[in-house]
Coordinates of C-alpha atoms in Angstrom, one line a residue:
G13 CA -19.1 -16.9 8.0
W14 CA -16.0 -14.8 8.1
L15 CA -13.7 -17.8 8.1
A16 CA -15.5 -19.0 5.0
G17 CA -15.0 -15.8 3.4
L18 CA -11.2 -15.6 4.1
G19 CA -10.9 -19.1 2.8
L20 CA -12.5 -18.1 -0.4
A21 CA -10.5 -14.8 -0.5
I22 CA -7.2 -16.7 -0.3
G23 CA -8.3 -19.3 -2.9
G24 CA -6.2 -19.7 -5.8
D25 CA -2.7 -19.1 -4.2
E26 CA -1.3 -21.9 -6.3
A27 CA -1.3 -19.5 -9.3
E28 CA 2.0 -19.3 -11.3
S29 CA 4.6 -17.3 -9.4
R30 CA 8.0 -15.8 -10.0
S31 CA 10.2 -13.5 -8.0
I32 CA 11.4 -9.8 -8.1
R33 CA 14.2 -8.2 -6.1
V34 CA 12.9 -5.0 -4.5
G35 CA 14.9 -2.3 -2.9
I36 CA 13.5 0.1 -0.2
V37 CA 15.3 3.3 1.0
Q38 CA 14.7 4.3 4.6
T39 CA 16.4 7.5 5.4
G40 CA 16.2 7.3 9.3
D41 CA 14.7 10.7 9.7
H42 CA 12.0 12.7 8.0
V43 CA 11.9 16.1 6.3
P44 CA 10.6 18.1 9.3
S45 CA 13.5 17.0 11.5
H46 CA 16.4 15.9 9.4
P47 CA 19.3 18.3 9.8
R48 CA 19.7 18.8 6.0
T49 CA 15.9 19.2 5.2
R50 CA 14.5 21.0 8.1
P51 CA 16.0 24.3 7.2
L52 CA 14.6 24.1 3.6
I53 CA 10.9 23.0 4.5
T54 CA 10.7 25.7 7.1
T55 CA 11.7 28.4 4.7
V56 CA 9.6 26.9 1.7
R57 CA 12.6 26.2 -0.5
Y58 CA 11.1 23.2 -2.2
R59 CA 13.3 23.0 -5.2
E60 CA 16.5 22.8 -3.0
L61 CA 14.5 20.4 -0.7
T62 CA 14.0 18.1 -3.6
D63 CA 17.7 18.1 -4.6
T64 CA 18.6 17.4 -0.9
I65 CA 16.2 14.5 -0.6
T66 CA 17.5 13.1 -4.1
E67 CA 21.1 13.3 -2.8
L68 CA 20.2 11.6 0.6
H69 CA 18.5 8.7 -1.2
T70 CA 21.3 8.2 -3.8
P71 CA 24.0 6.1 -1.8
A72 CA 21.2 3.5 -0.5
T73 CA 19.7 3.4 -4.1
L74 CA 23.1 2.5 -5.8
E75 CA 24.0 0.2 -2.9
A76 CA 20.6 -1.8 -3.4
V77 CA 21.3 -2.1 -7.2
R78 CA 24.8 -3.6 -6.5
Q79 CA 22.8 -6.2 -4.5
G80 CA 20.6 -7.0 -7.6
A81 CA 17.6 -4.8 -6.8
E82 CA 15.3 -4.5 -9.9
L83 CA 13.0 -1.8 -8.6
M84 CA 13.6 0.9 -6.2
V85 CA 11.0 2.6 -3.9
W86 CA 11.6 5.8 -2.1
P87 CA 9.4 7.3 0.8
E88 CA 6.3 9.3 0.6
A89 CA 7.0 12.9 -0.6
S90 CA 10.4 12.4 -1.6
G91 CA 9.9 15.3 -4.1
W92 CA 8.4 18.6 -3.5
V93 CA 8.1 19.6 -7.2
A94 CA 5.8 18.2 -9.8
P95 CA 6.8 16.7 -13.1
D96 CA 4.6 19.3 -14.9
D97 CA 6.5 22.2 -13.3
P98 CA 8.5 24.1 -16.1
N99 CA 10.6 25.7 -13.2
A100 CA 11.7 22.4 -11.9
T101 CA 13.6 20.9 -14.8
A102 CA 16.8 20.7 -12.8
Q103 CA 15.3 18.7 -9.9
L104 CA 13.4 16.5 -12.3
D105 CA 16.6 15.7 -14.1
G106 CA 18.2 15.0 -10.9
V107 CA 15.8 12.2 -10.1
R108 CA 16.1 11.0 -13.8
S109 CA 19.9 10.9 -13.4
I110 CA 19.8 8.6 -10.4
A111 CA 17.4 6.2 -12.3
R112 CA 19.7 6.2 -15.1
R113 CA 22.9 5.5 -13.0
A114 CA 21.1 2.8 -11.2
G115 CA 19.7 1.3 -14.4
V116 CA 16.4 0.3 -12.6
P117 CA 13.0 2.1 -12.1
I118 CA 12.4 4.3 -9.1
V119 CA 9.0 4.9 -7.5
W120 CA 9.0 8.6 -6.9
S121 CA 6.4 10.2 -4.7
Y122 CA 5.9 14.0 -4.5
F123 CA 3.9 16.5 -2.5
I124 CA 2.9 19.8 -3.7
R125 CA 1.4 22.5 -1.4
I126 CA -0.5 24.9 -3.8
N127 CA -2.0 26.9 -1.0
P128 CA -3.4 26.1 2.5
N129 CA -6.6 24.5 1.0
E130 CA -5.1 22.8 -2.0
T131 CA -2.5 20.2 -2.4
R132 CA -1.3 17.4 -4.7
N133 CA -0.1 14.1 -3.5
E134 CA 0.9 12.0 -6.6
L135 CA 3.5 9.1 -7.7
V136 CA 5.3 8.4 -10.8
L137 CA 7.6 5.6 -12.1
V138 CA 10.9 7.1 -13.3
T139 CA 12.6 4.8 -15.7
P140 CA 16.4 4.4 -16.7
D141 CA 15.6 6.1 -20.0
G142 CA 14.5 9.1 -18.3
R143 CA 10.7 8.8 -18.8
M144 CA 8.4 9.8 -16.0
S145 CA 5.1 7.9 -16.1
P146 CA 1.6 9.5 -15.9
P147 CA 0.8 10.3 -12.2
T148 CA -1.1 7.9 -9.9
T149 CA -3.0 9.8 -7.2
K150 CA -3.1 9.1 -3.5
D151 CA -6.7 7.7 -3.0
H152 CA -7.1 8.6 0.8
P153 CA -5.4 11.9 1.6
V154 CA -5.1 12.6 5.4
Y155 CA -7.4 15.5 5.9
A156 CA -6.3 15.9 9.6
I157 CA -2.8 16.8 8.6
G158 CA -3.7 19.2 6.0
E159 CA -3.9 17.2 2.8
R160 CA -6.5 18.6 0.4
S161 CA -5.8 17.0 -2.8
V162 CA -7.1 18.6 -5.9
T163 CA -6.2 15.5 -8.2
A164 CA -7.9 12.2 -7.7
G165 CA -8.8 9.0 -9.7
L166 CA -5.6 8.6 -11.6
Y167 CA -4.3 5.2 -11.7
E168 CA -1.5 3.5 -13.8
T169 CA 0.1 0.1 -13.6
H170 CA 3.6 -0.5 -15.2
E171 CA 5.8 -3.5 -16.5
V172 CA 8.9 -3.8 -14.3
A173 CA 11.2 -6.9 -14.7
G174 CA 8.3 -8.9 -16.2
T175 CA 6.0 -8.0 -13.3
R176 CA 3.1 -5.7 -13.5
L177 CA 3.4 -3.0 -10.8
G178 CA 0.9 -0.7 -9.2
L179 CA 1.4 2.4 -7.1
A180 CA -0.4 3.6 -4.0
A181 CA 0.6 6.0 -1.2
G182 CA 0.3 6.7 2.6
P183 CA -2.7 4.9 4.1
D184 CA -4.3 3.7 1.0
G185 CA -3.6 0.1 1.8
T186 CA -5.6 0.6 5.0
Y187 CA -8.7 0.9 3.1
T188 CA -10.1 -1.9 0.9
D189 CA -10.7 0.0 -2.4
T190 CA -7.1 0.9 -3.5
L191 CA -5.4 -2.5 -3.7
A192 CA -8.6 -4.2 -5.1
R193 CA -8.5 -1.7 -8.0
L194 CA -4.8 -2.3 -8.7
A195 CA -5.3 -6.1 -8.5
Q196 CA -8.2 -5.9 -10.9
M197 CA -5.8 -3.9 -13.3
G198 CA -3.4 -6.7 -13.1
A199 CA -0.9 -5.4 -10.6
A200 CA 0.9 -8.4 -8.9
L201 CA 3.3 -6.0 -6.9
V202 CA 2.1 -2.8 -5.2
A203 CA 4.8 -0.1 -4.2
I204 CA 3.5 2.1 -1.4
P205 CA 5.6 5.1 -0.3
T206 CA 4.4 6.1 3.3
H207 CA 5.3 8.6 5.9
D208 CA 3.8 7.0 9.0
W209 CA 4.0 7.9 12.7
A210 CA 5.0 5.2 15.2
A211 CA 1.6 4.5 16.7
Y212 CA 0.2 3.8 13.3
T213 CA 2.9 1.6 11.9
A214 CA 2.0 -1.9 13.4
P215 CA -1.7 -1.6 12.4
H216 CA -0.8 -0.2 9.1
I217 CA 1.4 -3.3 8.2
A218 CA -1.4 -5.5 9.7
H219 CA -3.8 -4.0 7.3
L220 CA -1.4 -4.4 4.3
R221 CA -0.7 -8.1 5.2
L222 CA -4.7 -8.7 5.0
R223 CA -4.5 -6.7 1.6
A224 CA -2.0 -9.1 0.4
V225 CA -4.0 -12.1 1.1
E226 CA -7.4 -10.7 0.0
H227 CA -5.9 -10.1 -3.7
G228 CA -2.8 -12.2 -4.1
V229 CA -0.6 -9.3 -4.4
A230 CA 3.0 -8.6 -3.0
I231 CA 3.6 -5.2 -1.3
A232 CA 6.7 -3.0 -1.0
K233 CA 6.2 -0.2 1.5
A234 CA 8.8 2.4 1.9
D235 CA 8.8 4.7 5.0
W236 CA 11.1 7.6 6.1
R237 CA 11.8 6.4 9.6
Y238 CA 10.3 2.8 10.5
G239 CA 8.1 0.3 9.3
S240 CA 9.4 -0.3 5.7
V241 CA 8.4 -3.9 4.8
V242 CA 8.2 -6.3 1.9
I243 CA 5.1 -8.5 2.1
A244 CA 4.5 -11.8 0.1
P245 CA 1.1 -12.4 -1.6
G246 CA 0.2 -14.8 1.3
G247 CA 0.7 -12.1 3.9
E248 CA 4.0 -13.4 5.1
V249 CA 6.6 -10.5 5.8
V250 CA 9.7 -11.1 3.8
A251 CA 11.7 -8.4 5.2
S252 CA 11.1 -5.4 7.5
T253 CA 12.6 -2.5 9.7
S254 CA 11.8 -1.7 13.1
L255 CA 8.1 -0.8 13.9
D256 CA 9.0 2.2 16.1
Q257 CA 12.8 2.8 16.3
A258 CA 13.8 5.5 13.6
R259 CA 17.0 4.3 11.9
E260 CA 18.6 4.4 8.4
A261 CA 18.1 1.1 6.7
L262 CA 18.1 -0.4 3.3
L263 CA 15.9 -3.4 2.4
V264 CA 16.8 -5.6 -0.4
A265 CA 14.6 -8.6 -0.8
D266 CA 13.2 -11.2 -3.2
V267 CA 9.5 -11.4 -3.2
R268 CA 7.3 -13.9 -4.9
V269 CA 4.7 -12.5 -7.1
R270 CA 1.9 -14.4 -8.9
T271 CA -1.2 -13.5 -11.0
P272 CA -3.2 -11.4 -8.9
G273 CA -6.9 -11.8 -8.1
T274 CA -9.1 -13.8 -5.9
L275 CA -12.8 -14.3 -5.4
Y276 CA -12.8 -11.3 -3.1
T277 CA -11.2 -9.2 -5.8
A278 CA -14.0 -10.0 -8.1
S279 CA -16.8 -9.7 -5.5
G280 CA -15.5 -6.9 -3.4
D281 CA -17.1 -6.3 -0.1
W282 CA -20.3 -8.1 -1.3
L283 CA -18.6 -11.3 -0.3
G284 CA -18.3 -10.1 3.3
V285 CA -22.0 -8.7 3.2
A286 CA -23.1 -12.2 1.8
S287 CA -21.1 -14.0 4.5
L288 CA -22.7 -11.9 7.3
G289 CA -26.1 -12.3 5.8
S290 CA -25.7 -16.0 5.8
L291 CA -24.4 -16.1 9.3
A292 CA -27.5 -13.8 10.3
A293 CA -29.8 -16.2 8.6
M294 CA -28.5 -19.2 10.3
L295 CA -28.7 -17.4 13.7
L296 CA -32.2 -16.3 13.2
G297 CA -33.1 -19.8 11.8
G298 CA -31.7 -21.2 15.0
V299 CA -33.6 -18.9 17.2
A300 CA -36.9 -19.7 15.2
L301 CA -36.2 -23.4 15.7
G302 CA -35.7 -23.0 19.2
V303 CA -38.9 -21.2 19.6
R304 CA -40.7 -23.7 17.7
D305 CA -39.2 -26.6 19.6
R306 CA -40.1 -25.0 23.0
R307 CA -43.6 -24.4 21.9
I308 CA -44.1 -28.1 20.8
S309 CA -42.6 -29.3 24.1
G310 CA -45.0 -27.1 25.9
D311 CA -47.9 -28.3 24.0
R312 CA -46.9 -31.9 24.8
R313 CA -46.7 -31.2 28.6
E314 CA -49.9 -29.6 28.5
S315 CA -51.6 -32.4 26.6
G316 CA -50.1 -34.9 29.0
T317 CA -51.5 -33.2 32.2
R318 CA -55.0 -32.6 30.7
P319 CA -57.6 -34.9 32.3
S320 CA -59.2 -37.4 29.9

């Protein structure tokens, strides 16, 4: 059952393919503990925090472009102001300036703490001409750590270097719906800024490799400390950082992309349900046949021992 389903899911891997060179920035420490950002987050100086994060990401971004990167992905919550904030023009212009200097688009994720019960966790694509795309929302906010998103259901795809790009964030790739939707929208590459903890990194990447195979999409995951990875549509890891050792790193890798979509993309989880149903039917059929055979065998023995 499930083997047949997997075989159907990965069918069509011979679709036309090409490559895109992706750059991923991994700072080595995250906002709550980095010596430059900790004083700012603890005192709720979000505009200064955004400026500082942009400065931290700039050297690696420019180096990746020198190595030929056509797209840059920064970690989750690299911004603490929103594109629609009229008081954050300087911070937004700072991100635009880096995209302009780099000459390539940047996937920029921002987190907004409106109040203890309301947050925004969104992503945009910042292009070299200074445009910020309409936002994509994080599909699966992490309630346990205080994410209470007031925006949802916003999805965009973008054309980057001849490749259709989709955006997701955090644990979205652990669930089956987000990448399926993006593949249906034509995304051949999905950029996923994350902020993982060490125990979650390995299973998270395992889930992403499954999502890649399920839909024939490439994935670029950018994290603050560990577990940044580039995954090919066949599920192969093209480039990665340590799963549990926090360190500064820059990934620049060519990843093959192809026309997205498989039978599973079209059928969704119904393919799995049908496979399980078929397996259950075969098992029940086997049990029924076994009962029938035993009954026939018993009748024959009884007939053979009955006096004539």
